[in-house]
């Protein structure tokens, strides 16, 4: 399978449709940081089934959709399409029909993603298995993203095992095994729950059987209670009917009394109405007179209030007149203050304008003097700076030369001491170089360790084959045990079912005769046809239908020749002896038809098939099944099953013993395998130790030679440095002697510094004079502006005061006019008051006359009301009596209805049927009510003492038995499925273990070769640690770069770690090549020499196989070695674009 093209649309920064051709050889992807190169790798991982948003550098999977930029709106979906070449037909069966596969993954915002292969929707799991079987996938080792090298370096040994699993191609195997293990655990949990359910149901079944017997007794008690309650309700119904008739007679008498009293109330009401008609008119007249009097009185009171209001208004106008006078005086004062302030401000303005004359000339003179002083200071400062710089340079040079001479002398002493030490080291290395030995002995031990490993591996393979055979034998024994257990379960189920069918019922019933009869196999139909339902009768004389034991016939007639008695093949109680002796059995139907006419009275003939011929001509043809025949067959089958159960139990015990022996044998074989594997690890450890020893000796020799060479080179370097330091020391001493004296220059600097201080004092004084003159001029200008504003404000105040004085004069005239008008009103009010007093006297006389007439009429009305109330009171008492009696009648009706309702509710009948239910005769006197109530209570207590009763217990018992049988069948199927899953998992483990060990050896071989090529020497190898089982072991990396000892990966330098991890990843890749290999900035931590080796290795791998490489890089050397380049740019902010250059074609064009 080959990857040919990747197409993106709306994926992260690739908003526009973009195609990346994946062609043979090396394809490079370049571009600045942040332009979206890694988005191509993530698109490839995403379309291959990546489900983790974190692996996509996002918080949710919707983050892979283009989120918009300053110029582009956000998209609602993203799509990635990967084209595959399947001409080799290596895809899974569901995809293997097509030569070209198009894998599409599309995601819509807030709706999730879906997968399609050649337009057909598939599951994510199907896509993941498609790429896993092709040694690829979203988490494949062939996709080396940024940080993947670091993950391999920092990973635990157990986590590195994933690399071996990918190399062995068992990633898909692992997923299938994991799925099988999940199913196995689920099945085992289901089996455990099923066993618990069966135990629970069997306990419930026994309880239901007890409940069925209790339900029978409950029904009997319920019948007695029904009769007693019917009698109780009959007594209560009779008593209620009698009481209701008495209450109805009382009601008729009460209604007659109410009618008489109603007539008396009507007469009193008529008399009272005549008097009441006169009273309203009199009341209206009295009210009108009182209202007129009240009106006139209020008018008089209103005049009194008007006088007070006029006085209050006059006082208010006087107060307002005084207030206006005060306001006029205040405004006149304000006007005078404004005139005075304006005069004062005008004088101050004149003074300030006089002071401004000549101020510009004074300021100009002061500024000129300040400029002269500043020029003098600047000139002196420049001179002082030049002198100071020259003095500093001379003194610094002198100090530098002195320090240089001192440092050189110190360095010469130090180098001389170092030269002596190096000469001593050279003598020591030359003396000890010849003393190193033991390399040949260590190499001999290493060779012996290799031979021991080969022997241990052969022994391990032998024990593995033995263990596999033992495991197969154990599985076969377990399967046989399971088969015999299933057979035993079936026999037990059949035995229980037959026993259930043949149960005789409850212990208190009479057992039927058929349970005491047994017949030879094959004669069940004959016996059933001969006796039929008569076998259901009991042999107990107390039973209503039973068989009576009689002595045998003294002169019984003989059966026809050719027929033998049925008693010869039947074992039955003596009560059936007479009957069985007169029933003959024939071999076939033709014989029966031939002998039937010869039968004597009472005789019968039957065949094995169930045909019957009776002496009177009654005939039953063969094939007609009878219940008795079926029951007899079931009885015989029950005996056979119980006989087979013993044999089945023996077979189970034997199979269990064989399975135990097989398991013990398999365990012994596994122990031997573990011991052999342990021995192999020990041999490998000894080999590794010997190899480390040889490497250590070689490293020691190389180190000593390297150190000797380094010491000789160091001696030469130190001698050269000593000579060079001595020459530099002589030159520095000469330069120091030639430097001029600095004392005169220092005195000149001090003189200039004093003169500069004097000039700066003059400059500060003139600066103060100039600033004071300028500040006074600015203050005078500000004050003139303030005076103008104040003058304008005072003018506005004066004008406002004059206007307000004019308004107040007008208000004074208005108030005085109002006072004159108020002085005229009191005389008018006095005249109106005298007129109202005359009208009040007349109105009081009229109201008194109307009140006297009304009092007389109301007295008459009171007498009429009293008579009416007495009549109505008598009528109310009579009506209350009638209502009370009506209530008693209604209560009697309700009591009857309540009894009828309770009868309907409890007994489901009417009151007329109670006597029949209670079995009470009409001419028999009724018992007393308390005795019947006590009987009902006693029966209810007796029934309640039984507690809760399940009336459906028998039906539930039958349903539960069916459920138990169904669950037992399911349990057998579940056990069989568990065994199959266990065998499958064991097979997957065995295959995975073999493939993992094979791949480990291949990866180790490739890793050692690649390490030497990438480092230009050294040694390295891989090691399985932490567990005996390869499937659970960890992968440790041991490396020895040139000139260093063997050590674990974490102890190497950063560049060595990166190069070693790269060698491991390529070793895995070479063991199980993938269709595509993506390397995202893997060369970043490598120097130029290692990058060159890395690129050479890539070219060799690409040329040797069919894998297509895509390398994302920033390194110029890597770019130069690519066959083609794709550039990722971001000409528009947030939007990536792809451009391509084919370097091979460009090279051809250039040539």
Coordinates of C-alpha atoms in Angstrom, one line a residue, residues 267-275 864:
X267 CA -101.5 37.5 58.7
X268 CA -98.9 39.3 60.9
X269 CA -96.9 40.2 57.9
X270 CA -99.9 41.9 56.2
X271 CA -100.6 44.1 59.3
X272 CA -97.0 45.1 59.7
X273 CA -96.7 46.1 56.0
X274 CA -99.6 48.6 56.3
X275 CA -97.9 50.5 59.1
X864 CA -96.5 45.3 64.5

